[in-house]
CSV table of C-alpha atoms and ligand atoms in Angstrom, one decimal:
chain,number,residue,atom,x,y,z
A,88,UNK,CA,0.1,0.0,0.2
A,89,UNK,CA,1.2,3.5,-0.8
A,90,UNK,CA,-0.3,6.0,1.8
A,91,UNK,CA,0.0,9.8,1.7
A,92,UNK,CA,-0.3,11.3,5.2
A,93,UNK,CA,-1.3,15.1,5.6
A,94,UNK,CA,-0.6,16.6,9.0
A,95,UNK,CA,0.4,19.6,10.8
A,96,UNK,CA,4.0,19.7,11.3
A,97,UNK,CA,4.0,21.7,14.4
A,98,UNK,CA,3.9,20.9,18.1
A,99,UNK,CA,0.5,19.1,18.8
A,100,UNK,CA,-1.0,15.7,19.3
A,101,UNK,CA,-2.4,15.5,15.8
A,102,UNK,CA,0.9,15.8,14.1
A,103,UNK,CA,2.4,13.5,16.6
A,104,UNK,CA,-0.2,10.8,16.1
A,105,UNK,CA,0.0,11.3,12.2
A,106,UNK,CA,4.0,11.0,12.3
A,107,UNK,CA,4.1,8.1,14.5
A,108,UNK,CA,1.6,6.1,12.7
A,109,UNK,CA,3.6,6.9,9.5
A,110,UNK,CA,6.7,5.6,10.9
A,111,UNK,CA,5.0,2.4,12.3
A,112,UNK,CA,3.4,1.8,8.8
A,113,UNK,CA,6.8,2.3,7.2
A,114,UNK,CA,8.4,-0.2,9.6
A,115,UNK,CA,5.7,-2.6,8.5
A,116,UNK,CA,6.7,-2.4,4.9
A,117,UNK,CA,4.2,0.2,3.5
A,118,UNK,CA,5.5,3.2,1.6
A,119,UNK,CA,4.5,6.4,3.3
A,120,UNK,CA,4.4,10.0,1.9
A,121,UNK,CA,4.2,12.8,4.4
A,122,UNK,CA,2.8,15.9,2.8
A,123,UNK,CA,3.1,19.1,4.8
A,124,UNK,CA,4.6,22.7,4.8
A,125,UNK,CA,7.3,21.5,7.1
A,126,UNK,CA,9.1,18.3,8.3
A,127,UNK,CA,6.7,16.9,10.9
A,128,UNK,CA,8.2,17.5,14.4
A,129,UNK,CA,8.7,13.9,15.3
A,130,UNK,CA,9.8,12.7,12.0
A,131,UNK,CA,13.4,12.5,13.3
A,132,UNK,CA,13.7,8.7,14.2
A,133,UNK,CA,16.4,8.2,11.5
A,134,UNK,CA,16.3,7.3,7.9
A,135,UNK,CA,13.8,4.8,6.5
A,136,UNK,CA,13.7,4.0,2.7
A,137,UNK,CA,9.9,3.6,3.1
A,138,UNK,CA,9.5,7.3,4.2
A,139,UNK,CA,9.2,10.2,1.8
A,140,UNK,CA,8.4,13.8,2.7
A,141,UNK,CA,6.9,16.4,0.3
A,142,UNK,CA,7.1,19.8,1.1
A,143,UNK,CA,4.1,22.2,0.1
A,144,UNK,CA,5.9,25.2,-1.3
A,145,UNK,CA,3.9,28.4,-1.2
A,146,UNK,CA,4.3,30.8,-3.8
A,147,UNK,CA,4.3,34.6,-3.3
A,148,UNK,CA,2.7,36.8,-5.7
A,149,UNK,CA,1.6,40.4,-5.2
A,150,UNK,CA,-2.0,39.4,-5.9
A,151,UNK,CA,-2.2,36.9,-3.0
A,152,UNK,CA,-2.6,39.1,0.1
A,153,UNK,CA,-2.9,35.5,1.9
A,154,UNK,CA,-1.2,32.4,1.5
A,155,UNK,CA,-3.2,29.7,-0.6
A,156,UNK,CA,-2.1,26.6,1.6
A,157,UNK,CA,-5.4,24.6,1.0
A,158,UNK,CA,-4.8,24.9,-3.0
A,159,UNK,CA,-1.1,24.4,-2.7
A,160,UNK,CA,-1.5,21.4,-0.6
A,161,UNK,CA,-4.2,19.9,-3.0
A,162,UNK,CA,-1.8,20.5,-5.9
A,163,UNK,CA,0.9,18.8,-4.0
A,164,UNK,CA,-1.2,15.7,-3.2
A,165,UNK,CA,-2.2,15.5,-7.1
A,166,UNK,CA,1.5,15.5,-8.0
A,167,UNK,CA,2.5,13.0,-5.2
A,168,UNK,CA,-0.4,10.8,-6.1
A,169,UNK,CA,0.4,10.7,-9.8
A,170,UNK,CA,4.2,10.3,-9.6
A,171,UNK,CA,4.0,7.7,-6.7
A,172,UNK,CA,0.8,5.8,-7.4
A,173,UNK,CA,-0.8,6.6,-4.0
A,174,UNK,CA,-3.5,4.2,-3.1
A,175,UNK,CA,-4.9,6.4,-0.1
A,176,UNK,CA,-4.6,9.8,1.5
A,177,UNK,CA,-5.0,9.8,5.2
A,178,UNK,CA,-5.9,13.5,6.3
A,179,UNK,CA,-5.1,14.2,9.9
A,180,UNK,CA,-7.4,17.0,11.2
A,181,UNK,CA,-10.6,18.0,8.9
A,182,UNK,CA,-9.6,21.5,8.1
A,183,UNK,CA,-7.8,22.0,5.6
A,184,UNK,CA,-6.6,18.6,5.1
A,185,UNK,CA,-9.6,16.5,4.3
A,186,UNK,CA,-10.7,19.4,2.2
A,187,UNK,CA,-7.6,19.6,0.2
A,188,UNK,CA,-7.5,15.9,-0.3
A,189,UNK,CA,-11.2,15.8,-1.6
A,190,UNK,CA,-10.1,18.4,-4.0
A,191,UNK,CA,-7.2,16.4,-5.2
A,192,UNK,CA,-9.1,13.2,-5.4
A,193,UNK,CA,-11.6,14.9,-7.7
A,194,UNK,CA,-9.0,16.6,-9.9
A,195,UNK,CA,-7.2,13.0,-10.5
A,196,UNK,CA,-10.5,10.9,-10.3
A,197,UNK,CA,-10.9,10.1,-14.1
A,198,UNK,CA,-7.0,9.6,-14.6
A,199,UNK,CA,-6.7,7.4,-11.6
A,200,UNK,CA,-10.1,5.4,-12.5
A,201,UNK,CA,-8.7,4.7,-15.9
A,202,UNK,CA,-5.4,3.6,-14.5
A,203,UNK,CA,-6.4,1.3,-11.3
A,204,UNK,CA,-10.1,1.1,-11.8
A,205,UNK,CA,-10.9,3.3,-8.6
A,206,UNK,CA,-9.9,6.7,-7.3
A,207,UNK,CA,-7.5,7.4,-4.5
A,208,UNK,CA,-9.4,6.9,-1.2
A,209,UNK,CA,-9.5,9.4,1.6
A,210,UNK,CA,-9.5,8.6,5.2
A,211,UNK,CA,-9.9,11.6,7.7
A,212,UNK,CA,-8.9,11.2,11.3
A,213,UNK,CA,-10.6,13.8,13.7
A,214,UNK,CA,-8.3,14.8,16.6
A,215,UNK,CA,-10.8,17.0,18.4
A,216,UNK,CA,-10.0,20.6,18.0
A,217,UNK,CA,-10.8,20.3,14.4
A,218,UNK,CA,-14.4,19.7,15.5
A,219,UNK,CA,-14.6,21.4,18.9
A,220,UNK,CA,-12.8,24.6,17.9
A,221,UNK,CA,-12.8,24.9,13.9
A,222,UNK,CA,-16.2,23.7,13.9
A,223,UNK,CA,-17.4,26.5,16.1
A,224,UNK,CA,-15.7,28.9,13.5
A,225,UNK,CA,-19.2,29.2,11.9
A,226,UNK,CA,-18.0,30.1,8.3
A,227,UNK,CA,-15.8,26.8,8.4
A,228,UNK,CA,-18.8,24.7,9.3
A,229,UNK,CA,-20.2,23.8,6.1
A,230,UNK,CA,-16.5,23.0,4.7
A,231,UNK,CA,-15.9,20.8,7.7
A,232,UNK,CA,-19.1,19.0,7.4
A,233,UNK,CA,-18.7,18.4,3.7
A,234,UNK,CA,-15.1,17.3,3.9
A,235,UNK,CA,-16.0,14.6,6.5
A,236,UNK,CA,-19.0,13.5,4.7
A,237,UNK,CA,-17.2,13.1,1.3
A,238,UNK,CA,-14.2,11.2,3.0
A,239,UNK,CA,-14.2,7.5,2.2
A,240,UNK,CA,-13.5,6.8,5.8
A,241,UNK,CA,-13.6,8.7,9.0
A,242,UNK,CA,-11.9,7.8,12.2
A,243,UNK,CA,-12.0,9.7,15.8
A,244,UNK,CA,-9.6,9.2,18.5
A,245,UNK,CA,-12.4,8.6,21.2
A,246,UNK,CA,-16.1,7.6,21.7
A,247,UNK,CA,-16.4,11.1,22.9
A,248,UNK,CA,-15.3,12.7,19.7
A,249,UNK,CA,-17.3,10.3,17.6
A,250,UNK,CA,-20.5,11.0,19.5
A,251,UNK,CA,-20.0,14.7,19.5
A,252,UNK,CA,-19.4,14.9,15.8
A,253,UNK,CA,-22.4,12.8,14.8
A,254,UNK,CA,-24.8,14.4,17.3
A,255,UNK,CA,-23.6,18.1,17.4
A,256,UNK,CA,-23.1,18.6,13.5
A,257,UNK,CA,-25.6,16.0,12.3
A,258,UNK,CA,-22.8,14.2,10.4
A,259,UNK,CA,-24.4,10.9,9.3
A,260,UNK,CA,-21.1,9.3,8.2
A,261,UNK,CA,-20.1,6.1,9.9
A,262,UNK,CA,-17.1,6.9,12.1
A,263,UNK,CA,-14.6,4.4,13.5
A,264,UNK,CA,-13.2,4.9,16.9
A,265,UNK,CA,-9.3,4.3,16.8
A,266,UNK,CA,-7.6,5.7,19.9
A,267,UNK,CA,-4.1,7.2,20.2
A,268,UNK,CA,-1.4,5.0,20.8
A,269,UNK,CA,2.4,4.9,22.2
A,270,UNK,CA,5.2,2.9,21.3
A,271,UNK,CA,5.9,1.2,24.6
A,272,UNK,CA,9.7,0.2,23.6
A,273,UNK,CA,10.1,4.0,23.6
A,274,UNK,CA,7.6,5.3,26.3
A,275,UNK,CA,8.9,3.7,29.3
A,276,UNK,CA,11.2,5.0,32.2
A,277,UNK,CA,14.8,5.3,31.4
A,278,UNK,CA,18.0,5.8,33.5
A,279,UNK,CA,20.8,7.6,32.0
A,280,UNK,CA,23.5,10.3,33.0
A,281,UNK,CA,20.7,12.9,32.5
A,282,UNK,CA,18.0,11.3,34.5
A,283,UNK,CA,20.6,10.9,37.3
A,284,UNK,CA,21.6,14.6,37.1
A,285,UNK,CA,17.8,15.5,36.9
A,286,UNK,CA,17.1,13.3,39.8
A,287,UNK,CA,20.0,15.0,41.8
A,288,UNK,CA,19.2,18.6,40.9
A,289,UNK,CA,15.3,18.2,41.2
A,290,UNK,CA,14.8,15.9,44.0
A,291,UNK,CA,17.8,16.9,46.4
A,292,UNK,CA,15.3,17.6,49.3
A,293,UNK,CA,12.7,14.7,48.6
A,294,UNK,CA,10.7,16.9,46.0
A,295,UNK,CA,7.9,15.2,44.3
A,296,UNK,CA,7.9,16.2,40.5
A,297,UNK,CA,4.7,17.3,38.9
A,298,UNK,CA,4.5,17.6,35.1
A,299,UNK,CA,2.3,19.2,32.6
A,300,UNK,CA,3.0,19.3,29.0
A,301,UNK,CA,0.6,21.3,26.4
A,302,UNK,CA,0.4,23.9,23.9
A,303,UNK,CA,-0.6,26.5,26.5
A,304,UNK,CA,-3.9,27.2,24.8
A,305,UNK,CA,-6.6,28.6,27.1
A,306,UNK,CA,-8.5,25.6,26.9
A,307,UNK,CA,-5.4,23.4,28.5
A,308,UNK,CA,-6.2,25.6,31.8
A,309,UNK,CA,-2.5,25.7,32.5
A,310,UNK,CA,-3.2,28.3,35.1
A,311,UNK,CA,-5.1,25.3,37.1
A,312,UNK,CA,-1.7,23.5,37.1
A,313,UNK,CA,-0.1,26.4,39.0
A,314,UNK,CA,-3.0,26.7,41.6
A,315,UNK,CA,-3.0,23.0,42.1
A,316,UNK,CA,0.6,23.1,42.5
A,317,UNK,CA,0.6,25.7,45.2
A,318,UNK,CA,-1.8,23.8,47.2
A,319,UNK,CA,0.4,20.6,47.1
A,320,UNK,CA,3.5,22.6,47.6
A,321,UNK,CA,2.1,24.2,50.8
A,322,UNK,CA,1.9,20.4,52.3
A,323,UNK,CA,4.9,18.6,50.7
A,324,UNK,CA,8.2,19.6,48.8
A,325,UNK,CA,7.5,19.6,45.3
A,326,UNK,CA,8.4,21.1,41.9
A,327,UNK,CA,6.2,21.7,38.8
A,328,UNK,CA,7.9,21.3,35.2
A,329,UNK,CA,5.9,22.7,32.4
A,330,UNK,CA,6.7,21.8,28.9
A,331,UNK,CA,5.3,23.4,25.7
A,332,UNK,CA,4.6,27.0,24.7
A,333,UNK,CA,1.8,29.0,23.5
A,334,UNK,CA,-0.5,32.0,24.1
A,335,UNK,CA,-0.9,31.4,28.0
A,336,UNK,CA,2.7,31.1,28.7
A,337,UNK,CA,3.2,34.6,30.0
A,338,UNK,CA,0.0,34.7,31.9
A,339,UNK,CA,1.2,31.4,33.6
A,340,UNK,CA,4.3,32.8,34.5
A,341,UNK,CA,3.0,35.9,36.1
A,342,UNK,CA,0.7,33.7,37.9
A,343,UNK,CA,3.4,31.5,39.3
A,344,UNK,CA,5.1,34.9,40.4
A,345,UNK,CA,1.9,36.1,42.0
A,346,UNK,CA,1.1,32.9,43.7
A,347,UNK,CA,4.8,32.9,45.1
A,348,UNK,CA,5.6,29.5,43.7
A,349,UNK,CA,7.8,30.8,40.7
A,350,UNK,CA,11.0,29.4,42.2
A,351,UNK,CA,9.7,26.0,42.2
A,352,UNK,CA,8.1,26.0,38.8
A,353,UNK,CA,10.3,25.5,35.7
A,354,UNK,CA,9.2,26.5,32.2
A,355,UNK,CA,11.1,24.4,29.6
A,356,UNK,CA,9.2,25.6,26.4
A,357,UNK,CA,8.8,23.3,23.5
A,358,UNK,CA,10.9,20.3,23.6
A,359,UNK,CA,11.3,17.6,20.8
A,360,UNK,CA,12.2,14.8,23.5
A,361,UNK,CA,11.3,14.8,27.1
A,362,UNK,CA,11.7,11.2,27.9
A,363,UNK,CA,14.3,12.0,30.6
A,364,UNK,CA,11.8,14.3,32.3
A,365,UNK,CA,9.0,11.7,32.1
A,366,UNK,CA,11.4,9.3,33.7
A,367,UNK,CA,11.8,11.5,36.8
A,368,UNK,CA,8.2,12.8,37.0
A,369,UNK,CA,5.8,11.6,39.7
A,370,UNK,CA,2.5,13.0,38.7
A,371,UNK,CA,1.0,14.4,35.5
A,372,UNK,CA,-1.7,17.1,35.4
A,373,UNK,CA,-4.1,17.7,32.6
A,374,UNK,CA,-6.9,19.9,33.8
A,375,UNK,CA,-8.2,20.8,30.4
A,376,UNK,CA,-11.4,22.4,29.5
A,377,UNK,CA,-11.8,20.2,26.6
A,378,UNK,CA,-9.7,17.3,25.4
A,379,UNK,CA,-10.8,14.6,22.9
A,380,UNK,CA,-8.3,12.1,24.1
A,381,UNK,CA,-5.3,13.5,26.0
A,382,UNK,CA,-2.1,11.9,24.1
A,383,UNK,CA,0.4,13.7,26.5
A,384,UNK,CA,-1.5,11.9,29.5
A,385,UNK,CA,-1.1,8.6,27.6
A,386,UNK,CA,2.7,9.1,27.0
A,387,UNK,CA,3.0,9.8,30.8
A,388,UNK,CA,1.0,6.9,31.8
A,389,UNK,CA,3.1,4.6,29.7
A,390,UNK,CA,6.0,5.8,31.9
A,391,UNK,CA,4.4,4.9,34.8
A,392,UNK,CA,2.9,8.3,35.9
A,393,UNK,CA,-0.4,8.5,37.4
A,394,UNK,CA,-2.5,11.3,36.0
A,395,UNK,CA,-4.8,14.0,37.6
A,396,UNK,CA,-7.1,15.2,35.0
A,397,UNK,CA,-10.3,16.9,34.6
A,398,UNK,CA,-13.5,14.9,33.3
A,399,UNK,CA,-13.5,16.9,29.9
A,400,UNK,CA,-14.3,14.9,26.7
A,401,UNK,CA,-12.3,11.7,26.2
A,402,UNK,CA,-10.2,11.8,29.2
A,403,UNK,CA,-12.4,9.3,31.2
A,404,UNK,CA,-11.8,6.7,28.4
A,405,UNK,CA,-8.1,6.9,29.0
A,406,UNK,CA,-7.6,7.9,32.7
A,407,UNK,CA,-9.6,5.6,34.9
A,408,UNK,CA,-10.6,7.3,38.3
A,409,UNK,CA,-9.2,5.5,41.2
A,410,UNK,CA,-7.1,3.2,39.1
A,411,UNK,CA,-4.6,5.1,36.9
A,412,UNK,CA,-5.3,8.5,38.4
A,413,UNK,CA,-8.0,10.6,39.6
A,414,UNK,CA,-10.6,12.7,37.6
A,415,UNK,CA,-12.3,15.9,38.9
A,416,UNK,CA,-14.8,18.6,37.5
A,417,UNK,CA,-13.2,21.1,35.1
A,418,UNK,CA,-11.9,24.0,37.5
A,419,UNK,CA,-12.0,22.2,40.6
A,420,UNK,CA,-8.4,22.8,41.7
A,421,UNK,CA,-9.0,21.8,45.2
A,422,UNK,CA,-10.1,18.3,44.6
A,423,UNK,CA,-7.2,18.0,41.9
A,424,UNK,CA,-4.7,19.2,44.5
A,425,UNK,CA,-6.4,16.9,47.3
A,426,UNK,CA,-6.2,13.9,44.7
A,427,UNK,CA,-2.5,14.9,44.0
A,428,UNK,CA,-1.5,14.7,47.6
A,429,UNK,CA,-3.4,11.4,48.2
A,430,UNK,CA,-1.2,9.8,45.7
A,431,UNK,CA,2.3,11.7,46.5
A,432,UNK,CA,1.9,11.1,50.1
A,433,UNK,CA,1.1,7.3,50.2
A,434,UNK,CA,3.8,5.3,48.4
A,435,UNK,CA,1.8,2.0,48.5
A,436,UNK,CA,-1.2,3.5,46.7
A,437,UNK,CA,1.1,5.5,44.5
A,438,UNK,CA,2.8,2.3,43.3
A,439,UNK,CA,-0.3,0.5,42.6
A,440,UNK,CA,-1.7,3.5,40.5
A,441,UNK,CA,1.7,3.7,38.7
A,442,UNK,CA,1.7,0.0,37.8
A,443,UNK,CA,-1.9,0.4,36.7
A,444,UNK,CA,-1.2,3.5,34.4
A,445,UNK,CA,1.7,1.8,32.6
A,446,UNK,CA,-0.2,-1.4,32.4
A,447,UNK,CA,-3.4,0.2,30.9
A,448,UNK,CA,-1.2,2.3,28.4
A,449,UNK,CA,0.5,-0.9,27.1
A,450,UNK,CA,-2.4,-3.3,27.1
A,451,UNK,CA,-4.8,-1.1,25.4
A,452,UNK,CA,-2.9,1.8,23.7
A,453,UNK,CA,0.4,0.1,22.5
A,454,UNK,CA,1.4,0.3,18.8
A,455,UNK,CA,1.0,-3.3,18.4
A,456,UNK,CA,-2.8,-3.0,19.5
A,457,UNK,CA,-3.7,0.3,17.4
A,458,UNK,CA,-1.7,0.3,14.1
A,459,UNK,CA,-3.2,-2.9,13.0
A,460,UNK,CA,-6.5,-1.3,13.5
A,461,UNK,CA,-5.7,1.6,11.0
A,462,UNK,CA,-4.1,-1.1,8.6
A,463,UNK,CA,-7.4,-3.1,8.7
A,464,UNK,CA,-9.4,0.0,8.1
A,465,UNK,CA,-7.4,1.1,5.2
A,466,UNK,CA,-7.8,-2.3,3.6
A,467,UNK,CA,-11.6,-2.1,4.4
A,468,UNK,CA,-11.7,1.2,2.8
A,469,UNK,CA,-9.7,0.4,-0.3
A,470,UNK,CA,-12.1,-2.8,-0.9
A,471,UNK,CA,-15.2,-0.8,-0.5
B,777,GMT,O1,-4.3,19.4,22.3
B,777,GMT,C1,-4.3,20.3,21.4
B,777,GMT,O2,-4.8,21.4,21.4
B,777,GMT,C2,-3.7,19.9,20.0
B,777,GMT,C3,-4.5,18.9,19.3
B,777,GMT,C4,-3.9,18.8,17.9
B,777,GMT,O3,-4.8,18.7,17.0
B,777,GMT,O4,-2.8,18.5,17.6
B,777,GMT,O5,-4.7,17.9,20.1
B,777,GMT,C5,-5.9,17.1,19.8
B,777,GMT,O6,-5.4,15.9,19.1
B,777,GMT,C6,-4.7,15.0,20.0
B,777,GMT,C7,-4.3,13.6,19.2
B,777,GMT,O7,-5.3,13.0,18.9
B,777,GMT,C8,-5.6,14.7,21.1
B,777,GMT,O8,-4.7,13.8,22.0
B,777,GMT,C9,-5.9,15.9,22.1
B,777,GMT,O9,-6.8,15.5,23.3
B,777,GMT,C10,-6.6,16.8,21.0
B,777,GMT,N1,-6.9,18.1,21.9
B,777,GMT,C11,-8.0,18.6,22.0
B,777,GMT,O10,-8.9,17.9,21.9
B,777,GMT,C12,-8.0,19.7,22.8
């Protein structure tokens, strides 16, 4: 199978899932063509002869006040499909990827039908913000719905997202739930010189390490992480490590100053790899307002880190309350702080939760379990 993958190359869950799926498919012998305006962030695992990258070039012309990315992407898909004989295009994120894929499929429909007896197939994976945010941009709504309806296959990363898409937007399309995944050979606690240095530096007074990673959008409620941390810090020695960047970064730094915890909070900014930090962290916070899956929490769980999360969206499908972590109402920082302390102050309970978290990540969300579901779905759609 020759597969085109369309994704955002930037820091964010949808690009990570798309890239890691492509890497896994290439390792299984498929030819994978990434098509984007930049090399996807995680496409750095070394050379593979089954992986190709096609950069969408943006021409500048005085008449074009705005970049015509969707059209440039569609044109690039046409080119890659023709020259490489793609069987299907997997669009991660409805807007604009599924829309550009639709346009490309129509442009080459006659030619591909003549050559292969069928058109290229389009599979769109919904990641969440394409529905929950982009869908709320009212002018995008008809395009978003149309692009989903016209895809040959649609997947969503959680039951929550499937139901929300079908009910809120009256999308009749059948949607297959295929959750996000981690490679357990990569996502596990490691021990090396860096982790030893981190342990010595961060935990010299028995501090517990609390971690949050996100793109610092308002819906991530990173300020809640600071408030939860302050309450935990009042009771036990602890540090809060924040990975990622985005519009709320400055506000969060100011809040940490205002609440008097700045010296115990480290803002690392965007990091491509933070396995060392996952290896020394004790607890992961994800207090989001909205979260279709919560890939960052899954990565933490795989490393045996229990999760304190909100009950938003698909988070309860991942984080089991009282087993792999605890769940509280969105914004209930008191409860989240109480739950954090409950785990961090009781080693026996902590160890059980830590084991549950890594087992759940491995048993249900490992590459071996999830990637074959995509492969089967590809075959099903190609045969349809
Ligand atoms: O979390 C973000 O805002 C980034 C966003 C993205 O599209 O990259 O993440 C979404 O997709 C991830 C991968 O499927 C999910 O794990 C995240 O839960 C989802 N984010 C939201 O729903 C807010």
